[in-house]
Amino acid sequence: QVRLVESGGGSVQAGGSLRLSCAASSYGYYTNNCMGWFRQAPGKGREGVASMDISALDTYYADSVKGRFTISKDKNTVFLQMNSLKPEDTAMYYCAASSSRQRPCGIESATFGYWGQGTQVTVSS
């Protein structure tokens, strides 16, 4: 069973930066090759933000975050570096992993079968 634990959320002013971390355990490099970040704002559906194929280092981003967010990985931790934050980035952010090998990963939630508990990001104007 893959376990994902997020950290790094908080409150920041518009234009600021945050780095989210997702510590993953009991995952398979081949089987759970897609690792991603999603977010959900109050009253809205879950939105894919970024993902990475950890077996190939391919990355995928939502248009709304391209050029501002960067997904990366170091050992068993996946990061989401968020720069130039905007109030519309305010949401609960979730880390996710695929439950079977997927290629390409993309940022559709159906690709991901394991989810963390989430970490809140609040951006004030």
mmCIF file of N, CA and C in Angstrom:
data_model
loop_
_atom_site.group_PDB
_atom_site.id
_atom_site.type_symbol
_atom_site.label_atom_id
_atom_site.label_comp_id
_atom_site.label_asym_id
_atom_site.label_seq_id
_atom_site.Cartn_x
_atom_site.Cartn_y
_atom_site.Cartn_z
ATOM 1 N N GLN A 1 0.840 -1.190 0.000
ATOM 2 C CA GLN A 1 0.000 0.000 0.000
ATOM 3 C C GLN A 1 0.880 1.247 0.000
ATOM 4 N N VAL A 2 0.715 2.074 -1.022
ATOM 5 C CA VAL A 2 1.495 3.302 -1.114
ATOM 6 C C VAL A 2 0.988 4.304 -0.085
ATOM 7 N N ARG A 3 1.910 4.934 0.601
ATOM 8 C CA ARG A 3 1.538 5.964 1.582
ATOM 9 C C ARG A 3 2.172 7.282 1.165
ATOM 10 N N LEU A 4 1.361 8.338 1.167
ATOM 11 C CA LEU A 4 1.809 9.651 0.731
ATOM 12 C C LEU A 4 1.510 10.667 1.826
ATOM 13 N N VAL A 5 2.510 11.423 2.208
ATOM 14 C CA VAL A 5 2.329 12.428 3.257
ATOM 15 C C VAL A 5 2.835 13.772 2.750
ATOM 16 N N GLU A 6 1.914 14.734 2.655
ATOM 17 C CA GLU A 6 2.265 16.058 2.155
ATOM 18 C C GLU A 6 2.676 16.981 3.294
ATOM 19 N N SER A 7 3.492 17.973 2.961
ATOM 20 C CA SER A 7 3.850 19.022 3.901
ATOM 21 C C SER A 7 4.263 20.257 3.107
ATOM 22 N N GLY A 8 4.380 21.378 3.803
ATOM 23 C CA GLY A 8 4.887 22.584 3.155
ATOM 24 C C GLY A 8 3.849 23.631 2.816
ATOM 25 N N GLY A 9 2.587 23.332 3.049
ATOM 26 C CA GLY A 9 1.567 24.331 2.772
ATOM 27 C C GLY A 9 1.638 25.483 3.760
ATOM 28 N N GLY A 10 0.869 26.527 3.486
ATOM 29 C CA GLY A 10 0.845 27.674 4.374
ATOM 30 C C GLY A 10 0.177 28.850 3.726
ATOM 31 N N SER A 11 0.361 30.004 4.327
ATOM 32 C CA SER A 11 -0.220 31.247 3.815
ATOM 33 C C SER A 11 0.889 32.140 3.306
ATOM 34 N N VAL A 12 0.637 32.759 2.171
ATOM 35 C CA VAL A 12 1.644 33.613 1.550
ATOM 36 C C VAL A 12 0.927 34.718 0.787
ATOM 37 N N GLN A 13 1.602 35.822 0.598
ATOM 38 C CA GLN A 13 1.029 36.907 -0.193
ATOM 39 C C GLN A 13 1.237 36.638 -1.676
ATOM 40 N N ALA A 14 0.397 37.239 -2.476
ATOM 41 C CA ALA A 14 0.518 37.100 -3.926
ATOM 42 C C ALA A 14 1.920 37.493 -4.377
ATOM 43 N N GLY A 15 2.464 36.698 -5.284
ATOM 44 C CA GLY A 15 3.823 36.917 -5.752
ATOM 45 C C GLY A 15 4.858 36.111 -4.998
ATOM 46 N N GLY A 16 4.445 35.527 -3.879
ATOM 47 C CA GLY A 16 5.362 34.747 -3.069
ATOM 48 C C GLY A 16 5.543 33.331 -3.572
ATOM 49 N N SER A 17 6.300 32.552 -2.794
ATOM 50 C CA SER A 17 6.628 31.179 -3.184
ATOM 51 C C SER A 17 6.406 30.223 -2.026
ATOM 52 N N LEU A 18 6.102 28.995 -2.371
ATOM 53 C CA LEU A 18 6.024 27.897 -1.414
ATOM 54 C C LEU A 18 6.554 26.648 -2.093
ATOM 55 N N ARG A 19 7.076 25.729 -1.282
ATOM 56 C CA ARG A 19 7.481 24.427 -1.812
ATOM 57 C C ARG A 19 6.764 23.339 -1.035
ATOM 58 N N LEU A 20 6.001 22.563 -1.754
ATOM 59 C CA LEU A 20 5.297 21.436 -1.157
ATOM 60 C C LEU A 20 6.149 20.178 -1.288
ATOM 61 N N SER A 21 6.059 19.329 -0.288
ATOM 62 C CA SER A 21 6.778 18.056 -0.306
ATOM 63 C C SER A 21 5.794 16.913 -0.136
ATOM 64 N N CYS A 22 6.105 15.806 -0.769
ATOM 65 C CA CYS A 22 5.285 14.597 -0.648
ATOM 66 C C CYS A 22 6.235 13.435 -0.388
ATOM 67 N N ALA A 23 6.206 12.940 0.830
ATOM 68 C CA ALA A 23 7.025 11.786 1.191
ATOM 69 C C ALA A 23 6.264 10.514 0.853
ATOM 70 N N ALA A 24 6.849 9.711 -0.021
ATOM 71 C CA ALA A 24 6.184 8.488 -0.484
ATOM 72 C C ALA A 24 6.864 7.259 0.096
ATOM 73 N N SER A 25 6.068 6.301 0.499
ATOM 74 C CA SER A 25 6.619 5.042 1.005
ATOM 75 C C SER A 25 5.849 3.871 0.411
ATOM 76 N N SER A 26 6.526 2.738 0.360
ATOM 77 C CA SER A 26 5.937 1.495 -0.140
ATOM 78 C C SER A 26 5.431 1.613 -1.570
ATOM 79 N N TYR A 27 6.106 2.395 -2.387
ATOM 80 C CA TYR A 27 5.694 2.499 -3.779
ATOM 81 C C TYR A 27 6.699 1.765 -4.664
ATOM 82 N N GLY A 28 6.242 1.403 -5.842
ATOM 83 C CA GLY A 28 7.104 0.717 -6.789
ATOM 84 C C GLY A 28 7.536 1.654 -7.896
ATOM 85 N N TYR A 29 8.811 1.721 -8.142
ATOM 86 C CA TYR A 29 9.374 2.601 -9.171
ATOM 87 C C TYR A 29 8.752 2.323 -10.523
ATOM 88 N N TYR A 30 8.453 1.059 -10.799
ATOM 89 C CA TYR A 30 7.889 0.699 -12.101
ATOM 90 C C TYR A 30 6.369 0.768 -12.069
ATOM 91 N N THR A 31 5.766 0.215 -11.022
ATOM 92 C CA THR A 31 4.305 0.125 -10.961
ATOM 93 C C THR A 31 3.656 1.476 -10.709
ATOM 94 N N ASN A 32 4.179 2.189 -9.733
ATOM 95 C CA ASN A 32 3.590 3.484 -9.368
ATOM 96 C C ASN A 32 4.409 4.605 -9.981
ATOM 97 N N ASN A 33 4.586 4.536 -11.314
ATOM 98 C CA ASN A 33 5.520 5.445 -11.971
ATOM 99 C C ASN A 33 5.036 6.884 -12.055
ATOM 100 N N CYS A 34 3.735 7.110 -11.939
ATOM 101 C CA CYS A 34 3.208 8.478 -12.028
ATOM 102 C C CYS A 34 3.014 9.047 -10.621
ATOM 103 N N MET A 35 3.628 10.206 -10.395
ATOM 104 C CA MET A 35 3.438 10.937 -9.147
ATOM 105 C C MET A 35 2.947 12.325 -9.525
ATOM 106 N N GLY A 36 1.942 12.807 -8.817
ATOM 107 C CA GLY A 36 1.379 14.083 -9.237
ATOM 108 C C GLY A 36 0.861 14.927 -8.098
ATOM 109 N N TRP A 37 0.515 16.145 -8.445
ATOM 110 C CA TRP A 37 -0.100 17.087 -7.515
ATOM 111 C C TRP A 37 -1.429 17.557 -8.096
ATOM 112 N N PHE A 38 -2.418 17.566 -7.232
ATOM 113 C CA PHE A 38 -3.740 18.054 -7.591
ATOM 114 C C PHE A 38 -4.158 19.095 -6.566
ATOM 115 N N ARG A 39 -5.171 19.856 -6.894
ATOM 116 C CA ARG A 39 -5.679 20.822 -5.929
ATOM 117 C C ARG A 39 -7.192 20.927 -6.036
ATOM 118 N N GLN A 40 -7.779 21.340 -4.929
ATOM 119 C CA GLN A 40 -9.222 21.530 -4.902
ATOM 120 C C GLN A 40 -9.546 22.752 -4.072
ATOM 121 N N ALA A 41 -10.155 23.733 -4.723
ATOM 122 C CA ALA A 41 -10.582 24.948 -4.041
ATOM 123 C C ALA A 41 -12.008 24.753 -3.531
ATOM 124 N N PRO A 42 -12.414 25.502 -2.528
ATOM 125 C CA PRO A 42 -13.774 25.369 -2.000
ATOM 126 C C PRO A 42 -14.826 25.560 -3.088
ATOM 127 N N GLY A 43 -15.750 24.610 -3.176
ATOM 128 C CA GLY A 43 -16.829 24.711 -4.148
ATOM 129 C C GLY A 43 -16.439 24.331 -5.565
ATOM 130 N N LYS A 44 -15.204 23.855 -5.763
ATOM 131 C CA LYS A 44 -14.750 23.487 -7.100
ATOM 132 C C LYS A 44 -14.304 22.033 -7.121
ATOM 133 N N GLY A 45 -14.182 21.499 -8.327
ATOM 134 C CA GLY A 45 -13.731 20.138 -8.483
ATOM 135 C C GLY A 45 -12.224 20.032 -8.359
ATOM 136 N N ARG A 46 -11.758 18.791 -8.270
ATOM 137 C CA ARG A 46 -10.318 18.557 -8.184
ATOM 138 C C ARG A 46 -9.663 18.850 -9.525
ATOM 139 N N GLU A 47 -8.549 19.545 -9.482
ATOM 140 C CA GLU A 47 -7.840 19.969 -10.685
ATOM 141 C C GLU A 47 -6.418 19.418 -10.688
ATOM 142 N N GLY A 48 -6.015 18.842 -11.779
ATOM 143 C CA GLY A 48 -4.639 18.392 -11.920
ATOM 144 C C GLY A 48 -3.710 19.579 -12.081
ATOM 145 N N VAL A 49 -2.611 19.576 -11.351
ATOM 146 C CA VAL A 49 -1.658 20.686 -11.385
ATOM 147 C C VAL A 49 -0.391 20.284 -12.130
ATOM 148 N N ALA A 50 0.215 19.194 -11.703
ATOM 149 C CA ALA A 50 1.471 18.753 -12.306
ATOM 150 C C ALA A 50 1.675 17.281 -12.008
ATOM 151 N N SER A 51 2.405 16.615 -12.877
ATOM 152 C CA SER A 51 2.755 15.223 -12.604
ATOM 153 C C SER A 51 4.102 14.901 -13.221
ATOM 154 N N MET A 52 4.639 13.779 -12.775
ATOM 155 C CA MET A 52 5.947 13.342 -13.253
ATOM 156 C C MET A 52 5.941 11.831 -13.410
ATOM 157 N N ASP A 53 6.512 11.367 -14.498
ATOM 158 C CA ASP A 53 6.776 9.947 -14.666
ATOM 159 C C ASP A 53 8.148 9.705 -14.045
ATOM 160 N N ILE A 54 8.202 9.091 -12.878
ATOM 161 C CA ILE A 54 9.465 8.961 -12.170
ATOM 162 C C ILE A 54 10.391 7.951 -12.826
ATOM 163 N N SER A 55 9.862 7.160 -13.749
ATOM 164 C CA SER A 55 10.716 6.208 -14.464
ATOM 165 C C SER A 55 11.350 6.838 -15.696
ATOM 166 N N ALA A 56 10.839 7.997 -16.117
ATOM 167 C CA ALA A 56 11.358 8.633 -17.325
ATOM 168 C C ALA A 56 11.623 10.114 -17.136
ATOM 169 N N LEU A 57 11.188 10.657 -16.008
ATOM 170 C CA LEU A 57 11.345 12.071 -15.673
ATOM 171 C C LEU A 57 10.560 12.984 -16.608
ATOM 172 N N ASP A 58 9.597 12.450 -17.344
ATOM 173 C CA ASP A 58 8.685 13.310 -18.106
ATOM 174 C C ASP A 58 7.817 14.079 -17.119
ATOM 175 N N THR A 59 7.508 15.317 -17.460
ATOM 176 C CA THR A 59 6.660 16.137 -16.596
ATOM 177 C C THR A 59 5.477 16.694 -17.373
ATOM 178 N N TYR A 60 4.412 16.974 -16.642
ATOM 179 C CA TYR A 60 3.182 17.471 -17.229
ATOM 180 C C TYR A 60 2.653 18.580 -16.322
ATOM 181 N N TYR A 61 2.106 19.642 -16.929
ATOM 182 C CA TYR A 61 1.609 20.775 -16.152
ATOM 183 C C TYR A 61 0.271 21.258 -16.695
ATOM 184 N N ALA A 62 -0.544 21.762 -15.792
ATOM 185 C CA ALA A 62 -1.748 22.467 -16.207
ATOM 186 C C ALA A 62 -1.328 23.807 -16.805
ATOM 187 N N ASP A 63 -2.078 24.280 -17.792
ATOM 188 C CA ASP A 63 -1.744 25.551 -18.431
ATOM 189 C C ASP A 63 -1.687 26.696 -17.419
ATOM 190 N N SER A 64 -2.527 26.614 -16.412
ATOM 191 C CA SER A 64 -2.626 27.703 -15.432
ATOM 192 C C SER A 64 -1.383 27.841 -14.562
ATOM 193 N N VAL A 65 -0.519 26.814 -14.542
ATOM 194 C CA VAL A 65 0.661 26.884 -13.678
ATOM 195 C C VAL A 65 1.977 26.805 -14.446
ATOM 196 N N LYS A 66 1.903 26.598 -15.740
ATOM 197 C CA LYS A 66 3.130 26.491 -16.531
ATOM 198 C C LYS A 66 3.974 27.751 -16.386
ATOM 199 N N GLY A 67 5.267 27.546 -16.172
ATOM 200 C CA GLY A 67 6.180 28.664 -16.006
ATOM 201 C C GLY A 67 6.258 29.178 -14.572
ATOM 202 N N ARG A 68 5.333 28.727 -13.718
ATOM 203 C CA ARG A 68 5.341 29.173 -12.320
ATOM 204 C C ARG A 68 5.611 28.017 -11.349
ATOM 205 N N PHE A 69 5.118 26.840 -11.663
ATOM 206 C CA PHE A 69 5.279 25.669 -10.798
ATOM 207 C C PHE A 69 6.257 24.692 -11.441
ATOM 208 N N THR A 70 6.996 23.999 -10.582
ATOM 209 C CA THR A 70 7.924 22.970 -11.044
ATOM 210 C C THR A 70 7.810 21.742 -10.166
ATOM 211 N N ILE A 71 7.610 20.590 -10.793
ATOM 212 C CA ILE A 71 7.584 19.324 -10.060
ATOM 213 C C ILE A 71 8.950 18.666 -10.181
ATOM 214 N N SER A 72 9.406 18.098 -9.081
ATOM 215 C CA SER A 72 10.704 17.433 -9.095
ATOM 216 C C SER A 72 10.677 16.304 -8.078
ATOM 217 N N LYS A 73 11.744 15.524 -8.102
ATOM 218 C CA LYS A 73 11.809 14.355 -7.210
ATOM 219 C C LYS A 73 13.229 14.198 -6.692
ATOM 220 N N ASP A 74 13.326 13.819 -5.447
ATOM 221 C CA ASP A 74 14.611 13.492 -4.847
ATOM 222 C C ASP A 74 14.403 12.276 -3.959
ATOM 223 N N LYS A 75 14.956 11.151 -4.365
ATOM 224 C CA LYS A 75 14.770 9.891 -3.646
ATOM 225 C C LYS A 75 13.274 9.606 -3.509
ATOM 226 N N ASN A 76 12.773 9.503 -2.301
ATOM 227 C CA ASN A 76 11.371 9.129 -2.106
ATOM 228 C C ASN A 76 10.452 10.323 -1.898
ATOM 229 N N THR A 77 10.915 11.507 -2.216
ATOM 230 C CA THR A 77 10.107 12.703 -2.011
ATOM 231 C C THR A 77 9.874 13.427 -3.338
ATOM 232 N N VAL A 78 8.618 13.794 -3.548
ATOM 233 C CA VAL A 78 8.251 14.588 -4.725
ATOM 234 C C VAL A 78 7.935 16.005 -4.259
ATOM 235 N N PHE A 79 8.454 16.973 -4.974
ATOM 236 C CA PHE A 79 8.287 18.376 -4.601
ATOM 237 C C PHE A 79 7.435 19.115 -5.635
ATOM 238 N N LEU A 80 6.796 20.155 -5.163
ATOM 239 C CA LEU A 80 6.131 21.099 -6.056
ATOM 240 C C LEU A 80 6.581 22.491 -5.645
ATOM 241 N N GLN A 81 7.473 23.060 -6.438
ATOM 242 C CA GLN A 81 7.924 24.423 -6.194
ATOM 243 C C GLN A 81 6.944 25.372 -6.852
ATOM 244 N N MET A 82 6.364 26.261 -6.066
ATOM 245 C CA MET A 82 5.344 27.175 -6.574
ATOM 246 C C MET A 82 5.847 28.597 -6.426
ATOM 247 N N ASN A 83 6.042 29.259 -7.539
ATOM 248 C CA ASN A 83 6.503 30.645 -7.559
ATOM 249 C C ASN A 83 5.425 31.556 -8.138
ATOM 250 N N SER A 84 5.572 32.837 -7.917
ATOM 251 C CA SER A 84 4.628 33.835 -8.440
ATOM 252 C C SER A 84 3.191 33.431 -8.136
ATOM 253 N N LEU A 85 2.951 33.087 -6.891
ATOM 254 C CA LEU A 85 1.636 32.593 -6.494
ATOM 255 C C LEU A 85 0.572 33.665 -6.637
ATOM 256 N N LYS A 86 -0.620 33.219 -6.995
ATOM 257 C CA LYS A 86 -1.763 34.101 -7.199
ATOM 258 C C LYS A 86 -2.890 33.687 -6.251
ATOM 259 N N PRO A 87 -3.791 34.601 -5.942
ATOM 260 C CA PRO A 87 -4.916 34.235 -5.071
ATOM 261 C C PRO A 87 -5.704 33.040 -5.605
ATOM 262 N N GLU A 88 -5.785 32.893 -6.913
ATOM 263 C CA GLU A 88 -6.519 31.771 -7.490
ATOM 264 C C GLU A 88 -5.800 30.433 -7.316
ATOM 265 N N ASP A 89 -4.581 30.450 -6.796
ATOM 266 C CA ASP A 89 -3.882 29.204 -6.474
ATOM 267 C C ASP A 89 -4.295 28.662 -5.110
ATOM 268 N N THR A 90 -5.096 29.430 -4.386
ATOM 269 C CA THR A 90 -5.555 28.995 -3.068
ATOM 270 C C THR A 90 -6.392 27.735 -3.189
ATOM 271 N N ALA A 91 -5.986 26.703 -2.460
ATOM 272 C CA ALA A 91 -6.674 25.405 -2.530
ATOM 273 C C ALA A 91 -6.021 24.433 -1.561
ATOM 274 N N MET A 92 -6.674 23.295 -1.393
ATOM 275 C CA MET A 92 -6.038 22.161 -0.723
ATOM 276 C C MET A 92 -5.267 21.413 -1.807
ATOM 277 N N TYR A 93 -4.004 21.148 -1.556
ATOM 278 C CA TYR A 93 -3.160 20.470 -2.520
ATOM 279 C C TYR A 93 -2.925 19.028 -2.074
ATOM 280 N N TYR A 94 -3.102 18.102 -3.026
ATOM 281 C CA TYR A 94 -2.975 16.685 -2.744
ATOM 282 C C TYR A 94 -1.875 16.071 -3.601
ATOM 283 N N CYS A 95 -1.122 15.197 -2.986
ATOM 284 C CA CYS A 95 -0.146 14.383 -3.698
ATOM 285 C C CYS A 95 -0.829 13.085 -4.107
ATOM 286 N N ALA A 96 -0.442 12.549 -5.254
ATOM 287 C CA ALA A 96 -1.074 11.326 -5.740
ATOM 288 C C ALA A 96 -0.062 10.447 -6.450
ATOM 289 N N ALA A 97 -0.340 9.152 -6.453
ATOM 290 C CA ALA A 97 0.494 8.181 -7.162
ATOM 291 C C ALA A 97 -0.400 7.223 -7.935
ATOM 292 N N SER A 98 0.085 6.772 -9.071
ATOM 293 C CA SER A 98 -0.691 5.806 -9.856
ATOM 294 C C SER A 98 -0.670 4.453 -9.170
ATOM 295 N N SER A 99 -1.750 3.705 -9.314
ATOM 296 C CA SER A 99 -1.836 2.374 -8.708
ATOM 297 C C SER A 99 -1.367 1.291 -9.659
ATOM 298 N N SER A 100 -1.103 1.656 -10.908
ATOM 299 C CA SER A 100 -0.536 0.732 -11.885
ATOM 300 C C SER A 100 0.291 1.561 -12.856
ATOM 301 N N ARG A 101 1.115 0.859 -13.642
ATOM 302 C CA ARG A 101 1.990 1.584 -14.552
ATOM 303 C C ARG A 101 1.150 2.296 -15.609
ATOM 304 N N GLN A 102 1.443 3.571 -15.808
ATOM 305 C CA GLN A 102 0.711 4.385 -16.756
ATOM 306 C C GLN A 102 1.711 5.161 -17.609
ATOM 307 N N ARG A 103 1.439 5.229 -18.900
ATOM 308 C CA ARG A 103 2.245 6.103 -19.758
ATOM 309 C C ARG A 103 1.360 6.586 -20.903
ATOM 310 N N PRO A 104 1.279 7.887 -21.149
ATOM 311 C CA PRO A 104 1.886 8.942 -20.352
ATOM 312 C C PRO A 104 1.108 9.181 -19.063
ATOM 313 N N CYS A 105 1.662 9.927 -18.155
ATOM 314 C CA CYS A 105 1.011 10.166 -16.873
ATOM 315 C C CYS A 105 -0.121 11.175 -17.012
ATOM 316 N N GLY A 106 0.178 12.328 -17.565
ATOM 317 C CA GLY A 106 -0.834 13.370 -17.664
ATOM 318 C C GLY A 106 -1.258 13.860 -16.300
ATOM 319 N N ILE A 107 -2.348 14.632 -16.272
ATOM 320 C CA ILE A 107 -2.839 15.192 -15.014
ATOM 321 C C ILE A 107 -4.325 14.923 -14.843
ATOM 322 N N GLU A 108 -4.772 13.783 -15.317
ATOM 323 C CA GLU A 108 -6.148 13.358 -15.087
ATOM 324 C C GLU A 108 -6.204 12.543 -13.798
ATOM 325 N N SER A 109 -7.159 12.839 -12.945
ATOM 326 C CA SER A 109 -7.221 12.177 -11.648
ATOM 327 C C SER A 109 -7.461 10.679 -11.777
ATOM 328 N N ALA A 110 -8.074 10.243 -12.873
ATOM 329 C CA ALA A 110 -8.345 8.816 -13.045
ATOM 330 C C ALA A 110 -7.073 7.992 -13.145
ATOM 331 N N THR A 111 -5.966 8.615 -13.478
ATOM 332 C CA THR A 111 -4.681 7.922 -13.589
ATOM 333 C C THR A 111 -4.127 7.532 -12.220
ATOM 334 N N PHE A 112 -4.585 8.208 -11.193
ATOM 335 C CA PHE A 112 -3.963 8.092 -9.874
ATOM 336 C C PHE A 112 -4.893 7.383 -8.899
ATOM 337 N N GLY A 113 -4.338 6.364 -8.213
ATOM 338 C CA GLY A 113 -5.159 5.582 -7.307
ATOM 339 C C GLY A 113 -4.827 5.774 -5.846
ATOM 340 N N TYR A 114 -3.713 6.414 -5.559
ATOM 341 C CA TYR A 114 -3.313 6.662 -4.174
ATOM 342 C C TYR A 114 -3.249 8.163 -3.941
ATOM 343 N N TRP A 115 -3.755 8.579 -2.791
ATOM 344 C CA TRP A 115 -3.850 10.000 -2.489
ATOM 345 C C TRP A 115 -3.389 10.280 -1.066
ATOM 346 N N GLY A 116 -2.751 11.446 -0.897
ATOM 347 C CA GLY A 116 -2.404 11.896 0.438
ATOM 348 C C GLY A 116 -3.566 12.624 1.081
ATOM 349 N N GLN A 117 -3.332 13.124 2.280
ATOM 350 C CA GLN A 117 -4.380 13.806 3.033
ATOM 351 C C GLN A 117 -4.541 15.267 2.641
ATOM 352 N N GLY A 118 -3.558 15.821 2.007
ATOM 353 C CA GLY A 118 -3.647 17.203 1.545
ATOM 354 C C GLY A 118 -2.947 18.196 2.459
ATOM 355 N N THR A 119 -2.544 19.314 1.875
ATOM 356 C CA THR A 119 -1.950 20.418 2.621
ATOM 357 C C THR A 119 -2.522 21.717 2.044
ATOM 358 N N GLN A 120 -2.901 22.618 2.930
ATOM 359 C CA GLN A 120 -3.596 23.833 2.513
ATOM 360 C C GLN A 120 -2.613 24.906 2.060
ATOM 361 N N VAL A 121 -2.931 25.524 0.936
ATOM 362 C CA VAL A 121 -2.182 26.678 0.443
ATOM 363 C C VAL A 121 -3.153 27.849 0.320
ATOM 364 N N THR A 122 -2.813 28.947 0.956
ATOM 365 C CA THR A 122 -3.652 30.145 0.912
ATOM 366 C C THR A 122 -2.805 31.317 0.433
ATOM 367 N N VAL A 123 -3.260 31.968 -0.628
ATOM 368 C CA VAL A 123 -2.551 33.098 -1.200
ATOM 369 C C VAL A 123 -3.437 34.328 -1.081
ATOM 370 N N SER A 124 -2.952 35.323 -0.390
ATOM 371 C CA SER A 124 -3.733 36.543 -0.185
ATOM 372 C C SER A 124 -3.270 37.637 -1.143
ATOM 373 N N SER A 125 -4.212 38.492 -1.499
ATOM 374 C CA SER A 125 -3.889 39.565 -2.464
ATOM 375 C C SER A 125 -3.373 40.804 -1.759
#
